[in-house]
Amino acid sequence: MTDNEFKQIKLFVLEEIKKTYQFSDVSMKLWLEPIRVVAMDGHSVTVSVPAPKKPFVEQQYYDVLKIKFCEVLGTDIELKLITDEEEAEMSEEFSEKVDSAYKIRFNPDYTFENFVVGKSNQLAQSAALAVANHPAELNNPLFLYGPSGLGKTHLLFSIVNQIRKNHPDYNILYVTSEEFTIELIESLSLKRPMAFREKYRNVDVLLVDDIQFIAGKMSVQEEFFHTFDALFKMNKQIILASDCAPKDINNLEERLKSRFEMGLVADIQPPDLELRVAIFKRKAMDYNFNLDIEILYYLAKHITTNIRQIEGALKKLKAHTLITGEECSYHMAKEILNEFFADEHSKESLIDRIMTLAEKRYGIQRDDIKSGRRNAEVIAARHYAMYLIRKTTNLSQNSIAKLFNKKDHTTVINAVSAIEKRMEHEPAFEKEIRAAVSELLS
């Protein structure tokens, strides 16, 4: 097995750990990212850990690592941790380099060359490419929108990578709206608002992902309005991405909506079958994974909306072929992925039932439950739905937060806490909740 294949397995495992557990980015970077897979057979995986870190990793993360290696590889394995010094003694080659801050942040693998174009995303891709080649000359601002998992962030990073290639001297800043919000709050608490403004108003290109999350945050909207105006007046390029069009973002000031619509607004829609096949073929190539057209069509028929799901399916197939040494056949793909698709369908069905329960109990539409509205009934319905999802699925708090268009997992923690407190003081409500959980799990 090659070093690249070992690296791929490690990345799969770390991605699964990050999705499941609430480890901070600092902990992931400090303790888990430095590990290396150095040997693997059908029964065991050997992982090298920097010698000073091995005792702590072994004590705090061994069980987590073993669980996720077993899940990714689809079989029960023995996990062996060794130090990098022991690895050297075994004459194992080590070639993995530490990613630069640029690679971690922008992912140079996201380019226009590997973005698969079809009718559903052609306008967005053409507009993004035009901006990348002629920043601040065309389509300013550029506003991309569409459901999660269809390629908005890929296009944002493609723009960044293209501009960096053509204009290495440009100051480019990419943030999510959550990061913008956190930095603003910190700057105000430290009484350093000018430093914040200096950072955001002295760039050549500003990209903000998930801009819809500033909805309902009046002080954040105020600051972003002035940031937007300052950059626009200086003829700097602004690129925004959202899950919906500006006019459909609830609790967003009208003056911001009008500014977001000043340039070009381009949507990305779910791809048709043929485009999905092309996307899946491209993704498989990125994993150095050759799949027959029959398997690609099988994947495309089962994954119809969120293209990110294909990464999970491909990882499962790739890991199975690496651990078994078998070539991926159509029969193998069906056997390996049947459970994957069944789990996804079952989970989606359960969440849909929960949202229906919340709608009926509180008399509120699910779009409102998932919106940024803050009136008491909507919050109560949202807490109710979040609690039931948390208690009946294995979704992480971050994943649940995203279902409700929330970036911060603390909203789920607060929801669970609020429901549990109410259950403590209201026996009838406790009985109702327990009955709902029991029914959902039956």
Coordinates of C-alpha atoms in Angstrom, one line a residue:
M1 CA 0.0 0.0 0.0
T2 CA 1.4 3.4 -0.9
D3 CA 2.0 6.5 1.3
N4 CA -0.8 8.3 -0.5
E5 CA -3.3 5.6 0.3
F6 CA -2.2 5.7 4.0
K7 CA -2.7 9.4 4.0
Q8 CA -6.1 9.0 2.5
I9 CA -7.2 6.6 5.2
K10 CA -5.9 8.9 7.9
L11 CA -7.9 11.9 6.3
F12 CA -11.0 9.8 6.2
V13 CA -10.6 8.9 9.9
L14 CA -9.9 12.5 11.0
E15 CA -12.9 13.8 9.0
E16 CA -15.2 11.2 10.7
I17 CA -13.8 12.1 14.2
K18 CA -14.4 15.8 13.5
K19 CA -18.0 15.1 12.4
T20 CA -18.8 12.9 15.4
Y21 CA -17.0 14.4 18.4
Q22 CA -16.8 18.0 19.6
F23 CA -13.0 18.3 19.7
S24 CA -11.7 21.8 19.1
D25 CA -9.7 22.7 16.0
V26 CA -6.7 23.3 18.3
S27 CA -7.0 19.8 19.8
M28 CA -7.4 18.2 16.3
K29 CA -4.4 20.1 15.0
L30 CA -2.2 19.5 18.1
W31 CA -2.9 15.9 18.8
L32 CA -4.5 14.1 15.9
E33 CA -3.3 15.8 12.7
P34 CA 0.3 14.8 13.3
I35 CA -0.4 11.0 13.4
R36 CA 0.6 8.9 10.4
V37 CA -0.6 5.5 9.1
V38 CA 2.6 3.6 8.4
A39 CA 1.4 0.0 8.0
M40 CA -1.8 -1.9 7.5
D41 CA -3.0 -5.4 6.8
G42 CA -6.3 -7.2 7.1
H43 CA -6.1 -7.4 10.9
S44 CA -4.2 -4.4 12.2
V45 CA -3.3 -0.7 11.5
T46 CA -0.1 0.8 12.8
V47 CA -0.1 4.5 13.5
S48 CA 3.0 6.6 14.2
V49 CA 2.7 9.4 16.7
P50 CA 5.4 12.0 17.6
A51 CA 7.2 10.6 20.6
P52 CA 6.4 13.5 23.0
K53 CA 2.7 13.3 22.2
K54 CA 2.2 9.5 22.2
P55 CA 1.4 9.1 26.0
F56 CA -1.4 11.7 25.8
V57 CA -2.8 10.5 22.5
E58 CA -2.8 6.9 23.8
Q59 CA -4.6 7.9 27.0
Q60 CA -7.1 10.4 25.6
Y61 CA -7.7 9.4 21.9
Y62 CA -6.9 5.7 21.5
D63 CA -10.5 4.5 21.8
V64 CA -11.8 7.2 19.5
L65 CA -9.2 6.4 16.9
K66 CA -9.8 2.7 17.0
I67 CA -13.6 3.1 16.6
K68 CA -13.2 5.4 13.6
F69 CA -10.5 3.2 11.9
C70 CA -12.9 0.2 12.3
E71 CA -15.8 2.2 10.9
V72 CA -13.8 3.6 7.9
L73 CA -12.3 0.3 7.0
G74 CA -15.5 -1.6 7.6
T75 CA -13.9 -4.3 9.8
D76 CA -12.7 -4.9 13.3
I77 CA -9.0 -4.2 13.5
E78 CA -6.2 -4.0 16.1
L79 CA -4.8 -0.5 16.4
K80 CA -1.1 -0.2 17.2
L81 CA 0.4 3.1 18.3
I82 CA 4.2 3.6 17.9
T83 CA 6.5 6.6 18.2
D84 CA 8.1 8.2 15.2
E85 CA 11.4 7.0 16.7
E86 CA 10.2 3.4 16.6
E87 CA 9.0 4.0 13.1
A88 CA 12.5 5.2 12.0
E89 CA 13.9 2.0 13.6
M90 CA 11.6 0.0 11.5
S91 CA 12.9 1.8 8.4
E92 CA 9.5 3.0 7.5
E93 CA 9.6 5.9 5.1
F94 CA 7.9 9.1 6.1
S95 CA 7.0 11.6 3.4
E96 CA 4.0 13.5 4.6
K97 CA 4.5 17.3 4.8
V98 CA 2.7 19.6 7.2
D99 CA 0.1 21.6 5.2
S100 CA 0.7 25.2 4.9
A101 CA -1.8 27.6 6.3
Y102 CA -2.9 28.5 2.8
K103 CA -3.6 24.8 1.9
I104 CA -5.6 24.2 5.1
R105 CA -7.6 27.4 4.6
F106 CA -8.3 27.4 0.9
N107 CA -7.7 23.9 -0.4
P108 CA -5.8 24.3 -3.6
D109 CA -7.5 21.2 -4.9
Y110 CA -10.6 23.2 -5.6
T111 CA -10.1 24.7 -9.0
F112 CA -12.2 25.6 -12.0
E113 CA -10.6 22.8 -13.9
N114 CA -12.1 20.1 -11.6
F115 CA -15.5 21.8 -11.1
V116 CA -17.9 19.8 -13.3
V117 CA -20.3 22.1 -15.2
G118 CA -23.9 21.4 -16.3
K119 CA -27.1 23.3 -16.9
S120 CA -27.8 23.6 -13.1
N121 CA -24.6 25.4 -12.3
Q122 CA -23.4 26.9 -15.6
L123 CA -24.3 30.5 -14.8
A124 CA -22.7 30.4 -11.4
Q125 CA -19.5 28.8 -12.8
S126 CA -19.2 31.3 -15.6
A127 CA -19.8 34.3 -13.3
A128 CA -17.2 33.0 -10.8
L129 CA -14.6 32.4 -13.5
A130 CA -15.2 36.0 -14.9
V131 CA -14.7 37.4 -11.4
A132 CA -11.6 35.4 -10.9
N133 CA -10.0 36.6 -14.2
H134 CA -11.2 40.2 -13.8
P135 CA -11.7 41.0 -10.1
A136 CA -13.7 44.2 -9.4
E137 CA -14.3 44.7 -13.2
L138 CA -17.3 42.3 -13.6
N139 CA -20.1 41.1 -11.4
N140 CA -19.4 43.1 -8.2
P141 CA -20.7 41.9 -5.9
L142 CA -21.1 38.3 -7.0
F143 CA -23.8 36.5 -5.0
L144 CA -23.9 32.7 -5.3
Y145 CA -26.8 30.7 -3.7
G146 CA -28.2 27.2 -3.6
P147 CA -28.7 24.3 -1.3
S148 CA -25.9 22.9 0.8
G149 CA -23.4 20.5 -0.8
L150 CA -23.8 21.6 -4.5
G151 CA -20.4 23.4 -4.9
K152 CA -20.7 26.9 -3.7
T153 CA -17.6 26.7 -1.5
H154 CA -15.8 24.9 -4.3
L155 CA -16.4 27.9 -6.5
L156 CA -15.3 30.3 -3.8
F157 CA -12.0 28.5 -3.4
S158 CA -11.6 28.3 -7.1
I159 CA -11.9 32.1 -7.3
V160 CA -9.3 32.4 -4.6
N161 CA -6.8 30.0 -6.2
Q162 CA -7.2 31.7 -9.6
I163 CA -6.7 35.2 -8.3
R164 CA -3.7 34.1 -6.3
K165 CA -2.2 32.7 -9.5
N166 CA -2.9 35.8 -11.5
H167 CA -2.4 38.4 -8.8
P168 CA 0.0 37.1 -6.1
D169 CA 0.2 40.5 -4.6
Y170 CA -3.6 40.7 -3.9
N171 CA -4.8 40.7 -0.3
I172 CA -7.6 38.1 -0.3
L173 CA -9.7 37.3 2.8
Y174 CA -12.1 34.4 3.0
V175 CA -14.3 34.0 6.1
T176 CA -17.7 32.5 7.0
S177 CA -20.3 34.8 8.4
E178 CA -19.9 33.0 11.8
E179 CA -16.1 33.9 11.8
F180 CA -17.0 37.5 10.9
T181 CA -19.4 37.7 13.8
I182 CA -17.0 36.1 16.3
E183 CA -14.2 38.5 15.3
L184 CA -16.5 41.5 15.6
I185 CA -17.7 40.5 19.1
E186 CA -14.1 39.9 20.2
S187 CA -12.9 43.2 18.9
L188 CA -15.7 45.0 20.7
S189 CA -15.0 43.2 24.0
L190 CA -11.3 44.1 23.7
K191 CA -12.2 47.6 22.7
R192 CA -10.3 47.3 19.5
P193 CA -13.0 47.9 16.8
M194 CA -10.5 49.8 14.6
A195 CA -8.2 46.8 14.3
F196 CA -11.2 44.8 13.1
R197 CA -12.1 47.4 10.5
E198 CA -8.5 47.7 9.4
K199 CA -8.4 44.0 8.7
Y200 CA -11.7 43.8 6.7
R201 CA -11.6 47.1 4.9
N202 CA -8.0 46.8 3.6
V203 CA -8.4 43.8 1.3
D204 CA -8.6 43.5 -2.5
V205 CA -11.0 40.6 -2.4
L206 CA -13.5 39.7 0.3
L207 CA -15.3 36.4 0.2
V208 CA -18.0 35.6 2.8
D209 CA -19.5 32.1 3.0
D210 CA -23.0 31.4 4.5
I211 CA -23.8 35.1 4.6
Q212 CA -27.4 34.2 5.6
F213 CA -26.3 33.6 9.2
I214 CA -25.9 37.3 9.8
A215 CA -29.8 37.5 9.6
G216 CA -31.3 38.7 12.8
K217 CA -28.0 40.0 14.2
M218 CA -28.5 43.7 14.0
S219 CA -25.1 44.9 15.2
V220 CA -23.4 42.5 12.9
Q221 CA -25.5 43.6 9.9
E222 CA -24.6 47.2 10.8
E223 CA -20.9 46.5 10.7
F224 CA -21.1 44.4 7.6
F225 CA -23.1 47.2 5.8
H226 CA -20.3 49.7 6.4
T227 CA -17.6 47.1 5.5
F228 CA -19.4 46.4 2.2
D229 CA -19.8 50.0 1.4
A230 CA -16.2 50.9 2.2
L231 CA -14.9 48.1 -0.1
F232 CA -17.4 48.8 -2.9
K233 CA -16.5 52.5 -3.0
M234 CA -12.8 51.5 -3.3
N235 CA -13.6 49.2 -6.2
K236 CA -12.7 46.0 -4.3
Q237 CA -14.2 42.7 -5.2
I238 CA -16.9 41.2 -2.9
I239 CA -18.2 37.6 -3.3
L240 CA -20.9 36.2 -1.1
A241 CA -22.5 32.7 -0.8
S242 CA -25.8 31.7 0.8
D243 CA -28.3 28.9 0.8
C244 CA -31.0 31.2 -0.6
A245 CA -31.4 34.4 -2.7
P246 CA -31.0 37.8 -0.9
K247 CA -34.7 38.5 -1.1
D248 CA -35.5 35.2 0.7
I249 CA -33.1 35.8 3.7
N250 CA -35.4 36.5 6.6
N251 CA -34.6 39.2 9.1
L252 CA -32.0 40.7 6.8
E253 CA -32.1 44.5 6.4
E254 CA -33.5 45.8 3.2
R255 CA -30.4 48.0 2.6
L256 CA -28.2 44.9 2.7
K257 CA -30.6 42.9 0.4
S258 CA -30.5 45.7 -2.2
R259 CA -26.6 45.8 -2.1
F260 CA -26.3 42.1 -2.4
E261 CA -28.5 42.3 -5.6
M262 CA -26.4 45.2 -7.1
G263 CA -24.1 42.9 -9.0
L264 CA -24.9 39.4 -10.3
V265 CA -27.0 36.9 -8.4
A266 CA -26.5 33.3 -9.6
D267 CA -28.0 30.1 -8.3
I268 CA -26.8 26.5 -8.2
Q269 CA -29.5 23.9 -8.5
P270 CA -29.4 20.2 -7.8
P271 CA -27.8 18.4 -10.8
D272 CA -29.6 16.1 -13.2
L273 CA -28.6 12.4 -13.5
E274 CA -26.0 12.8 -16.2
L275 CA -24.3 15.7 -14.4
R276 CA -24.3 13.7 -11.2
V277 CA -22.6 10.8 -13.0
A278 CA -19.9 13.2 -14.3
I279 CA -19.4 14.7 -10.8
F280 CA -19.1 11.3 -9.2
K281 CA -16.6 10.2 -11.9
R282 CA -14.5 13.4 -11.2
K283 CA -14.6 12.8 -7.5
A284 CA -13.5 9.2 -8.0
M285 CA -10.6 10.3 -10.1
D286 CA -9.6 12.7 -7.3
Y287 CA -9.3 9.6 -5.0
N288 CA -7.4 7.7 -7.7
F289 CA -10.3 5.4 -7.9
N290 CA -11.4 3.8 -11.2
L291 CA -15.1 3.0 -11.1
D292 CA -17.1 1.3 -13.9
I293 CA -19.9 3.4 -15.4
E294 CA -22.5 0.9 -14.0
I295 CA -21.3 1.8 -10.4
L296 CA -21.3 5.5 -11.2
Y297 CA -24.9 5.3 -12.3
Y298 CA -25.8 3.3 -9.2
L299 CA -24.3 6.1 -7.1
A300 CA -26.0 8.8 -9.1
K301 CA -29.4 7.2 -8.7
H302 CA -29.1 7.0 -5.0
I303 CA -27.5 10.4 -4.3
T304 CA -29.7 13.1 -5.8
T305 CA -29.4 16.3 -3.9
N306 CA -26.4 16.8 -1.5
I307 CA -23.4 15.9 -3.6
R308 CA -21.2 15.9 -0.4
Q309 CA -22.8 12.5 0.3
I310 CA -20.8 11.0 -2.5
E311 CA -17.6 11.5 -0.6
G312 CA -18.9 9.3 2.2
A313 CA -19.9 6.6 -0.3
L314 CA -16.6 6.8 -2.1
K315 CA -14.6 6.7 1.1
K316 CA -16.4 3.5 2.2
L317 CA -15.8 1.8 -1.2
K318 CA -12.1 3.0 -1.3
A319 CA -11.4 1.9 2.2
H320 CA -12.9 -1.5 1.5
T321 CA -10.8 -2.1 -1.6
L322 CA -7.6 -0.9 0.3
I323 CA -8.2 -3.3 3.2
T324 CA -9.2 -6.3 1.1
G325 CA -7.1 -5.8 -2.0
E326 CA -10.2 -6.5 -4.2
E327 CA -11.2 -4.5 -7.2
C328 CA -14.5 -2.6 -6.9
S329 CA -17.2 -4.4 -8.7
Y330 CA -20.9 -3.5 -9.1
H331 CA -21.8 -6.3 -6.8
M332 CA -19.4 -5.2 -4.2
A333 CA -20.6 -1.6 -4.4
K334 CA -24.2 -2.6 -3.9
E335 CA -23.2 -4.8 -1.0
I336 CA -21.0 -2.2 0.7
L337 CA -23.3 0.8 0.1
N338 CA -26.7 -0.8 0.7
E339 CA -26.4 -0.2 4.4
F340 CA -24.9 3.3 3.8
F341 CA -27.9 4.3 1.7
A342 CA -30.4 2.6 4.1
D343 CA -28.9 4.5 7.0
E344 CA -29.1 7.8 5.2
H345 CA -32.7 7.2 4.1
S346 CA -33.7 6.1 7.5
K347 CA -32.1 9.1 9.2
E348 CA -33.8 11.5 6.7
S349 CA -37.1 9.8 7.3
L350 CA -36.8 10.0 11.1
I351 CA -35.9 13.7 10.9
D352 CA -38.9 14.4 8.6
R353 CA -41.2 12.7 11.1
I354 CA -39.8 14.8 14.0
M355 CA -40.3 18.0 12.0
T356 CA -43.9 17.0 11.3
L357 CA -44.4 16.4 15.0
A358 CA -43.0 19.8 15.8
E359 CA -45.2 21.4 13.1
K360 CA -48.4 19.8 14.5
R361 CA -47.7 20.4 18.1
Y362 CA -46.9 24.1 17.8
G363 CA -48.8 25.0 14.6
I364 CA -45.7 26.4 12.9
Q365 CA -44.3 25.6 9.4
R366 CA -41.0 23.9 9.3
D367 CA -39.5 26.7 7.2
D368 CA -40.2 29.0 10.1
I369 CA -38.8 26.5 12.6
K370 CA -35.6 26.4 10.6
S371 CA -35.5 30.2 10.1
G372 CA -33.8 32.9 12.2
R373 CA -37.1 33.9 13.8
R374 CA -36.8 34.4 17.6
N375 CA -40.4 34.7 18.9
A376 CA -41.3 32.3 21.8
E377 CA -43.4 29.8 19.9
V378 CA -40.8 29.4 17.1
I379 CA -38.0 28.9 19.6
A380 CA -40.1 26.4 21.6
A381 CA -40.8 24.4 18.4
R382 CA -37.1 24.5 17.4
H383 CA -36.0 23.3 20.9
Y384 CA -38.5 20.5 20.7
A385 CA -37.3 19.3 17.3
M386 CA -33.6 19.6 18.2
Y387 CA -34.1 17.6 21.4
L388 CA -35.9 14.8 19.6
I389 CA -33.3 14.6 16.9
R390 CA -30.5 14.6 19.4
K391 CA -32.2 11.7 21.4
T392 CA -33.2 9.6 18.4
T393 CA -30.3 9.9 16.0
N394 CA -26.5 9.7 16.2
L395 CA -26.1 13.1 14.5
S396 CA -23.5 15.3 16.2
Q397 CA -24.5 18.7 17.7
N398 CA -22.9 20.5 14.8
S399 CA -24.8 18.4 12.3
I400 CA -28.1 19.1 14.0
A401 CA -27.3 22.8 14.2
K402 CA -26.7 22.9 10.4
L403 CA -30.2 21.2 9.9
F404 CA -31.6 24.4 11.4
N405 CA -29.3 26.8 9.6
K406 CA -27.3 27.4 12.7
K407 CA -23.5 27.3 12.6
D408 CA -22.9 27.2 16.4
H409 CA -23.5 23.8 18.1
T410 CA -24.3 25.7 21.4
T411 CA -27.8 26.3 20.0
V412 CA -28.4 22.5 20.3
I413 CA -26.9 22.4 23.8
N414 CA -29.2 25.2 24.8
A415 CA -32.2 23.5 23.2
V416 CA -31.6 20.2 25.0
S417 CA -31.0 21.9 28.3
A418 CA -34.2 23.9 28.0
I419 CA -36.3 20.8 27.2
E420 CA -34.7 18.9 30.1
K421 CA -35.4 21.7 32.6
R422 CA -39.0 21.9 31.5
M423 CA -39.3 18.1 31.8
E424 CA -38.1 18.4 35.4
H425 CA -40.8 20.8 36.3
E426 CA -43.7 19.6 34.1
P427 CA -44.5 15.9 34.6
A428 CA -47.1 16.0 31.8
F429 CA -44.5 17.5 29.3
E430 CA -42.0 14.9 30.4
K431 CA -44.4 12.1 29.7
E432 CA -45.2 13.6 26.3
I433 CA -41.5 13.8 25.4
R434 CA -40.7 10.3 26.5
A435 CA -43.7 9.0 24.6
A436 CA -42.5 10.8 21.4
V437 CA -39.0 9.4 21.8
S438 CA -40.3 5.9 22.3
E439 CA -42.6 6.1 19.3
L440 CA -39.8 7.5 17.0
L441 CA -37.5 4.7 18.0
S442 CA -40.0 1.9 17.7

